[in-house]
């Protein structure tokens, strides 16, 4: 099989985080997001991988791949395919560059972050002789996004599954779920289906080459998930159709963490959750900085603190990420938060359930709760900010 890694998306669902950086380069525990799905493909034994990427960031991706040393452990050929502004949809990318994909493909989005093995998924695809298999999971990590008063994370996808075979009879993302569900054709073909929103579509698809070849002849298909997969599902119901679309449920025992990090909430939570497997997935980053509480007077629990970060005495850091070249003052508290690189946090400041973006400065004794502080923004000393996006704009921002 060939691997197809989609890294050209703009990250429109999390505009504050992707305003200055391409989504595929957003740091997850200090590592560019795209390295996680690349690792998944390599660990599955895929040795021929096509990476769709904007031309402007291709050199950065190549540099990060080299730095990661993943290809030293899993030798493979990476082919970077640069795309332009006209290639808006994921299906359009594959249509416009269909000549590059010459075999059955394992298609993965850059926001799939997991320590699970994809080998059983690929084996299932081969054993069932399916046209398409979609990876779904009921354990995808998620949480409400900081900067919002909402306490509920985004909903899962809506899908209809034939319980006896695992066949997909319907699939719709919550963003597209704005019309009545019509299952008349499905029920004629499959008298018993289960309609559920229990699972997330992980945006990982195994697809036959002959099915992908049909894309080049489809004029009105732009998105892989919103257009092409529903089109294939409908094709199943035609007389004498040989199309078969299946869902593969990720077993709970396969991996500790899985996320489709295409929203701020999912991105926020996976940064904290993936720490359980981080050193195994990204060996080149080492184990990070640790402290002896009796000697250093610094309490660190369930957190990743980079070696170049500076932490003042009597500070407390719990279930957080502290990135490269951060400076945290004395008696500061950081809990359930992501602190991006080059951030300065003053003495006595408290950061809870927040994302502090690159280059931001938090003043002494400031109290930040459930917020996103955008890149290079400053929060004054003793300020108290809750449920806000601090981005320097008067109109603010609401959760995606």
PDB file of N, CA, C and O in Angstrom, residues 105-141:
ATOM      1  N   UNK A 105      -4.431   2.749  -1.155  1.00  0.00           N
ATOM      2  CA  UNK A 105      -3.870   3.827  -0.337  1.00  0.00           C
ATOM      3  C   UNK A 105      -4.403   3.813   1.089  1.00  0.00           C
ATOM      4  O   UNK A 105      -5.577   3.506   1.338  1.00  0.00           O
ATOM      5  N   UNK A 106      -3.519   4.142   2.005  1.00  0.00           N
ATOM      6  CA  UNK A 106      -3.880   4.397   3.400  1.00  0.00           C
ATOM      7  C   UNK A 106      -3.790   5.911   3.593  1.00  0.00           C
ATOM      8  O   UNK A 106      -2.702   6.482   3.644  1.00  0.00           O
ATOM      9  N   UNK A 107      -4.949   6.556   3.647  1.00  0.00           N
ATOM     10  CA  UNK A 107      -5.036   8.011   3.674  1.00  0.00           C
ATOM     11  C   UNK A 107      -5.223   8.479   5.116  1.00  0.00           C
ATOM     12  O   UNK A 107      -6.138   8.032   5.814  1.00  0.00           O
ATOM     13  N   UNK A 108      -4.361   9.391   5.558  1.00  0.00           N
ATOM     14  CA  UNK A 108      -4.370   9.842   6.952  1.00  0.00           C
ATOM     15  C   UNK A 108      -4.296  11.369   6.975  1.00  0.00           C
ATOM     16  O   UNK A 108      -3.482  11.973   6.271  1.00  0.00           O
ATOM     17  N   UNK A 109      -5.124  11.972   7.804  1.00  0.00           N
ATOM     18  CA  UNK A 109      -5.079  13.420   7.992  1.00  0.00           C
ATOM     19  C   UNK A 109      -3.961  13.786   8.960  1.00  0.00           C
ATOM     20  O   UNK A 109      -3.607  13.007   9.847  1.00  0.00           O
ATOM     21  N   UNK A 110      -3.439  15.007   8.809  1.00  0.00           N
ATOM     22  CA  UNK A 110      -2.325  15.431   9.675  1.00  0.00           C
ATOM     23  C   UNK A 110      -2.755  15.612  11.117  1.00  0.00           C
ATOM     24  O   UNK A 110      -1.909  15.743  12.002  1.00  0.00           O
ATOM     25  N   UNK A 111      -4.069  15.627  11.385  1.00  0.00           N
ATOM     26  CA  UNK A 111      -4.535  15.827  12.766  1.00  0.00           C
ATOM     27  C   UNK A 111      -4.947  14.526  13.453  1.00  0.00           C
ATOM     28  O   UNK A 111      -5.596  14.554  14.495  1.00  0.00           O
ATOM     29  N   UNK A 112      -4.553  13.376  12.858  1.00  0.00           N
ATOM     30  CA  UNK A 112      -4.763  12.091  13.532  1.00  0.00           C
ATOM     31  C   UNK A 112      -3.571  11.826  14.436  1.00  0.00           C
ATOM     32  O   UNK A 112      -2.444  11.653  13.977  1.00  0.00           O
ATOM     33  N   UNK A 113      -3.821  11.801  15.729  1.00  0.00           N
ATOM     34  CA  UNK A 113      -2.747  11.637  16.702  1.00  0.00           C
ATOM     35  C   UNK A 113      -3.074  10.441  17.583  1.00  0.00           C
ATOM     36  O   UNK A 113      -4.072  10.437  18.301  1.00  0.00           O
ATOM     37  N   UNK A 114      -2.229   9.412  17.500  1.00  0.00           N
ATOM     38  CA  UNK A 114      -2.537   8.181  18.228  1.00  0.00           C
ATOM     39  C   UNK A 114      -1.274   7.363  18.448  1.00  0.00           C
ATOM     40  O   UNK A 114      -0.346   7.404  17.645  1.00  0.00           O
ATOM     41  N   UNK A 115      -1.284   6.598  19.540  1.00  0.00           N
ATOM     42  CA  UNK A 115      -0.208   5.632  19.755  1.00  0.00           C
ATOM     43  C   UNK A 115      -0.657   4.227  19.359  1.00  0.00           C
ATOM     44  O   UNK A 115       0.069   3.259  19.557  1.00  0.00           O
ATOM     45  N   UNK A 116      -1.861   4.113  18.781  1.00  0.00           N
ATOM     46  CA  UNK A 116      -2.374   2.810  18.360  1.00  0.00           C
ATOM     47  C   UNK A 116      -1.668   2.337  17.098  1.00  0.00           C
ATOM     48  O   UNK A 116      -1.187   3.140  16.291  1.00  0.00           O
ATOM     49  N   UNK A 117      -1.611   1.024  16.910  1.00  0.00           N
ATOM     50  CA  UNK A 117      -1.053   0.437  15.692  1.00  0.00           C
ATOM     51  C   UNK A 117      -2.130   0.384  14.611  1.00  0.00           C
ATOM     52  O   UNK A 117      -3.268  -0.019  14.874  1.00  0.00           O
ATOM     53  N   UNK A 118      -1.770   0.757  13.387  1.00  0.00           N
ATOM     54  CA  UNK A 118      -2.700   0.675  12.257  1.00  0.00           C
ATOM     55  C   UNK A 118      -2.607  -0.665  11.527  1.00  0.00           C
ATOM     56  O   UNK A 118      -3.336  -0.900  10.558  1.00  0.00           O
ATOM     57  N   UNK A 119      -1.730  -1.549  11.978  1.00  0.00           N
ATOM     58  CA  UNK A 119      -1.557  -2.840  11.298  1.00  0.00           C
ATOM     59  C   UNK A 119      -2.856  -3.665  11.309  1.00  0.00           C
ATOM     60  O   UNK A 119      -3.257  -4.191  10.262  1.00  0.00           O
ATOM     61  N   UNK A 120      -3.572  -3.805  12.448  1.00  0.00           N
ATOM     62  CA  UNK A 120      -4.838  -4.554  12.413  1.00  0.00           C
ATOM     63  C   UNK A 120      -5.869  -3.929  11.480  1.00  0.00           C
ATOM     64  O   UNK A 120      -6.651  -4.636  10.838  1.00  0.00           O
ATOM     65  N   UNK A 121      -5.873  -2.615  11.393  1.00  0.00           N
ATOM     66  CA  UNK A 121      -6.782  -1.896  10.483  1.00  0.00           C
ATOM     67  C   UNK A 121      -6.483  -2.260   9.025  1.00  0.00           C
ATOM     68  O   UNK A 121      -7.388  -2.564   8.245  1.00  0.00           O
ATOM     69  N   UNK A 122      -5.192  -2.242   8.665  1.00  0.00           N
ATOM     70  CA  UNK A 122      -4.787  -2.602   7.307  1.00  0.00           C
ATOM     71  C   UNK A 122      -5.105  -4.067   7.021  1.00  0.00           C
ATOM     72  O   UNK A 122      -5.596  -4.417   5.936  1.00  0.00           O
ATOM     73  N   UNK A 123      -4.871  -4.938   7.984  1.00  0.00           N
ATOM     74  CA  UNK A 123      -5.186  -6.363   7.818  1.00  0.00           C
ATOM     75  C   UNK A 123      -6.678  -6.573   7.585  1.00  0.00           C
ATOM     76  O   UNK A 123      -7.086  -7.406   6.762  1.00  0.00           O
ATOM     77  N   UNK A 124      -7.505  -5.827   8.305  1.00  0.00           N
ATOM     78  CA  UNK A 124      -8.956  -5.910   8.142  1.00  0.00           C
ATOM     79  C   UNK A 124      -9.363  -5.486   6.733  1.00  0.00           C
ATOM     80  O   UNK A 124     -10.208  -6.118   6.087  1.00  0.00           O
ATOM     81  N   UNK A 125      -8.770  -4.425   6.238  1.00  0.00           N
ATOM     82  CA  UNK A 125      -9.036  -3.935   4.884  1.00  0.00           C
ATOM     83  C   UNK A 125      -8.727  -5.015   3.850  1.00  0.00           C
ATOM     84  O   UNK A 125      -9.513  -5.274   2.930  1.00  0.00           O
ATOM     85  N   UNK A 126      -7.600  -5.665   4.025  1.00  0.00           N
ATOM     86  CA  UNK A 126      -7.190  -6.707   3.070  1.00  0.00           C
ATOM     87  C   UNK A 126      -8.085  -7.943   3.182  1.00  0.00           C
ATOM     88  O   UNK A 126      -8.504  -8.522   2.175  1.00  0.00           O
ATOM     89  N   UNK A 127      -8.378  -8.346   4.405  1.00  0.00           N
ATOM     90  CA  UNK A 127      -9.131  -9.582   4.616  1.00  0.00           C
ATOM     91  C   UNK A 127     -10.566  -9.489   4.127  1.00  0.00           C
ATOM     92  O   UNK A 127     -11.149 -10.483   3.679  1.00  0.00           O
ATOM     93  N   UNK A 128     -11.161  -8.294   4.204  1.00  0.00           N
ATOM     94  CA  UNK A 128     -12.568  -8.123   3.836  1.00  0.00           C
ATOM     95  C   UNK A 128     -12.747  -7.745   2.374  1.00  0.00           C
ATOM     96  O   UNK A 128     -13.880  -7.655   1.892  1.00  0.00           O
ATOM     97  N   UNK A 129     -11.641  -7.499   1.669  1.00  0.00           N
ATOM     98  CA  UNK A 129     -11.706  -7.097   0.255  1.00  0.00           C
ATOM     99  C   UNK A 129     -12.655  -5.909   0.063  1.00  0.00           C
ATOM    100  O   UNK A 129     -13.459  -5.869  -0.867  1.00  0.00           O
ATOM    101  N   UNK A 130     -12.559  -4.948   0.949  1.00  0.00           N
ATOM    102  CA  UNK A 130     -13.452  -3.785   0.940  1.00  0.00           C
ATOM    103  C   UNK A 130     -13.003  -2.757  -0.090  1.00  0.00           C
ATOM    104  O   UNK A 130     -11.829  -2.692  -0.461  1.00  0.00           O
ATOM    105  N   UNK A 131     -13.969  -1.937  -0.517  1.00  0.00           N
ATOM    106  CA  UNK A 131     -13.636  -0.794  -1.366  1.00  0.00           C
ATOM    107  C   UNK A 131     -13.018   0.318  -0.524  1.00  0.00           C
ATOM    108  O   UNK A 131     -12.067   0.976  -0.938  1.00  0.00           O
ATOM    109  N   UNK A 132     -13.599   0.492   0.661  1.00  0.00           N
ATOM    110  CA  UNK A 132     -13.128   1.523   1.588  1.00  0.00           C
ATOM    111  C   UNK A 132     -13.384   1.061   3.011  1.00  0.00           C
ATOM    112  O   UNK A 132     -14.425   0.467   3.299  1.00  0.00           O
ATOM    113  N   UNK A 133     -12.417   1.317   3.889  1.00  0.00           N
ATOM    114  CA  UNK A 133     -12.614   1.096   5.323  1.00  0.00           C
ATOM    115  C   UNK A 133     -12.270   2.390   6.052  1.00  0.00           C
ATOM    116  O   UNK A 133     -11.209   2.993   5.815  1.00  0.00           O
ATOM    117  N   UNK A 134     -13.185   2.834   6.914  1.00  0.00           N
ATOM    118  CA  UNK A 134     -12.959   4.034   7.726  1.00  0.00           C
ATOM    119  C   UNK A 134     -12.650   3.614   9.158  1.00  0.00           C
ATOM    120  O   UNK A 134     -13.333   2.753   9.721  1.00  0.00           O
ATOM    121  N   UNK A 135     -11.613   4.218   9.730  1.00  0.00           N
ATOM    122  CA  UNK A 135     -11.266   3.956  11.128  1.00  0.00           C
ATOM    123  C   UNK A 135     -12.143   4.818  12.026  1.00  0.00           C
ATOM    124  O   UNK A 135     -12.181   6.049  11.874  1.00  0.00           O
ATOM    125  N   UNK A 136     -12.860   4.191  12.949  1.00  0.00           N
ATOM    126  CA  UNK A 136     -13.694   4.930  13.899  1.00  0.00           C
ATOM    127  C   UNK A 136     -13.296   4.526  15.316  1.00  0.00           C
ATOM    128  O   UNK A 136     -12.764   3.444  15.542  1.00  0.00           O
ATOM    129  N   UNK A 137     -13.537   5.422  16.260  1.00  0.00           N
ATOM    130  CA  UNK A 137     -13.153   5.154  17.652  1.00  0.00           C
ATOM    131  C   UNK A 137     -14.140   5.825  18.589  1.00  0.00           C
ATOM    132  O   UNK A 137     -14.633   6.923  18.309  1.00  0.00           O
ATOM    133  N   UNK A 138     -14.412   5.156  19.700  1.00  0.00           N
ATOM    134  CA  UNK A 138     -15.280   5.757  20.720  1.00  0.00           C
ATOM    135  C   UNK A 138     -14.470   6.246  21.912  1.00  0.00           C
ATOM    136  O   UNK A 138     -15.030   6.557  22.975  1.00  0.00           O
ATOM    137  N   UNK A 139     -13.160   6.322  21.740  1.00  0.00           N
ATOM    138  CA  UNK A 139     -12.287   6.751  22.836  1.00  0.00           C
ATOM    139  C   UNK A 139     -11.472   7.995  22.473  1.00  0.00           C
ATOM    140  O   UNK A 139     -10.488   8.296  23.142  1.00  0.00           O
ATOM    141  N   UNK A 140     -11.850   8.698  21.395  1.00  0.00           N
ATOM    142  CA  UNK A 140     -11.085   9.889  21.000  1.00  0.00           C
ATOM    143  C   UNK A 140     -11.136  10.939  22.111  1.00  0.00           C
ATOM    144  O   UNK A 140     -12.219  11.310  22.588  1.00  0.00           O
ATOM    145  N   UNK A 141      -9.961  11.415  22.500  1.00  0.00           N
ATOM    146  CA  UNK A 141      -9.919  12.410  23.572  1.00  0.00           C
ATOM    147  C   UNK A 141     -10.460  13.739  23.067  1.00  0.00           C
ATOM    148  O   UNK A 141     -10.286  14.109  21.904  1.00  0.00           O
TER     149      UNK A 141
END
